[in-house]
C-alpha atoms as one frame of an Amber mdcrd trajectory, in Angstrom:
protein
 -14.368   2.402  31.601 -13.785   4.513  27.796 -14.739   2.380  25.378 -11.471
   1.301  23.285 -11.071   2.457  19.576 -12.339   1.114  16.686  -9.941  -0.172
  13.752  -9.887   1.590  11.190 -11.767   1.114   7.743 -10.954  -1.677   6.019
 -12.158  -2.687   2.741  -9.897  -4.836   1.999 -11.336  -7.289   4.692 -14.940
  -9.026   3.922 -16.986  -8.306   6.330 -16.494 -10.907   8.711 -12.628 -11.541
   8.556 -12.511  -9.790  11.164 -10.583 -13.077  12.802  -6.505 -13.535  13.711
  -6.287 -15.976  11.091  -7.689 -12.812   8.218  -5.337 -10.349  10.008  -2.341
 -12.591   9.663  -2.984 -12.398   6.304  -3.226  -8.736   5.205   0.509  -8.497
   7.876   2.195 -11.227   5.953   0.769  -9.496   2.981   2.058  -6.558   3.971
   5.478  -7.609   5.109   6.068  -9.302   1.391   4.640  -5.461   0.055   7.483
  -3.933   2.683  10.393  -6.377   1.984   9.789  -5.809  -1.868   9.448  -2.169
  -1.840  12.883  -1.728   0.497  14.935  -3.639  -2.382  13.460  -1.435  -4.599
  14.251   1.258  -2.841  18.193   0.401  -1.936  18.959  -0.316  -6.078  16.955
   3.269  -6.845  18.833   5.832  -8.189  17.371   8.560  -6.082  16.444   7.382
  -2.602  19.286   4.404  -2.200  21.850   6.560  -0.863  19.108   8.280   2.090
  19.221   4.399   3.084  22.733   3.580   2.928  23.050   4.829   6.168  20.699
   2.021   7.560  22.801  -0.575   9.538  20.138  -3.288  10.054  18.554  -4.025
   7.413  15.840  -6.528   9.190  14.669  -4.288  12.143  14.609  -1.907  10.229
  11.443  -4.385   7.515  10.900  -4.869  11.171   9.497  -1.607  12.137   7.835
  -0.328   9.208   6.277  -3.839   8.505   4.805  -2.632  12.573   4.369   0.318
  10.903   1.636  -0.185   8.169  -0.031  -3.153  10.496  -0.850   0.481  12.728
  -2.308   2.118   9.686  -3.910  -0.281   7.698  -5.178  -3.208  10.508  -4.865
  -0.444  13.316  -2.978  -3.350  15.794  -0.839  -0.369  17.076   2.775  -2.605
  16.485   3.960   0.503  16.058   6.079   2.953  18.642   7.573   4.734  17.431
   7.080   8.415  15.507   7.768   8.967  12.124   8.341  12.443  12.047  10.785
  12.188  14.007  12.607  10.221  12.432  13.179  11.068   8.773  14.044  14.741
  10.640  18.425  14.052  10.493  17.129  13.474   7.132  15.575  17.611   6.231
  18.441  19.028   5.126  18.768  16.517   2.091  15.109  14.839   1.314  13.890
  17.630  -1.536  10.706  17.150  -2.968  11.776  14.726  -6.401  12.920  12.152
  -3.227   8.926  11.634  -2.457   7.563  11.644  -5.459  10.453   8.839  -6.018
   8.709   7.371  -2.883   5.438   7.397  -3.311   5.883   6.377  -7.189   8.000
   3.314  -6.330   5.506   2.734  -2.984   2.887   2.477  -5.555   3.924   0.038
  -8.015   5.265  -1.759  -4.980   1.607  -2.232  -3.930  -0.636  -2.829  -6.962
   2.281  -5.376  -7.778   2.638  -7.467  -4.744  -1.154  -7.195  -3.348  -4.542
  -7.114  -4.038  -6.302  -4.136  -6.121  -8.566  -3.376  -2.708  -5.757  -3.660
  -0.332  -3.105  -1.789  -3.032  -5.421   1.524  -3.402  -5.501   0.833   0.835
  -1.717   2.119   1.027  -1.185   3.523  -1.763  -3.972   6.414  -0.722  -2.926
   5.224   3.092   1.305   6.388   1.745   0.424   9.639  -0.173  -1.146  11.112
   2.763   1.389  10.133   5.067   4.277  11.171   2.052   1.990  14.950   2.412
   1.950  15.437   5.376   5.837  14.293   5.947   6.817  16.663   2.859   4.840
  19.438   4.540   6.632  19.192   7.808  10.060  18.041   6.520  10.587  20.802
   3.639   8.696  23.885   5.787  11.308  26.726   4.947   9.846  30.003   6.093
  10.985  32.849   4.520  13.095  34.849   6.248  11.832  38.029   7.746
């Protein structure tokens, strides 16, 4: 039988905090931060129009909270493809959208979370944004 994958490193949790209450507390913190972040995004002059098409905000927030739970805690709650989800926006996205998203995300993380967790989610977001930016903004030169 293959070994189960080990959870991602969690430098924001004490070493003995692998129990369900500690993980649930981090998930609740992440959910509050995601909600706060998307409130700012919806009010943002640059990013707001990209999110105006979201029809069901509670469902969207649930998906995003599941995504960050999976990324940060290794819960596996997110079951979609982040690249595929953003692909329909490809023609409307510019580097400045990624820069603004990251600036808001990092500011919200630092205002909402304890420093180790805020730093962790900001760093993860930067790596994810780099990957999405590379895939979504790549425009090969015509031959």
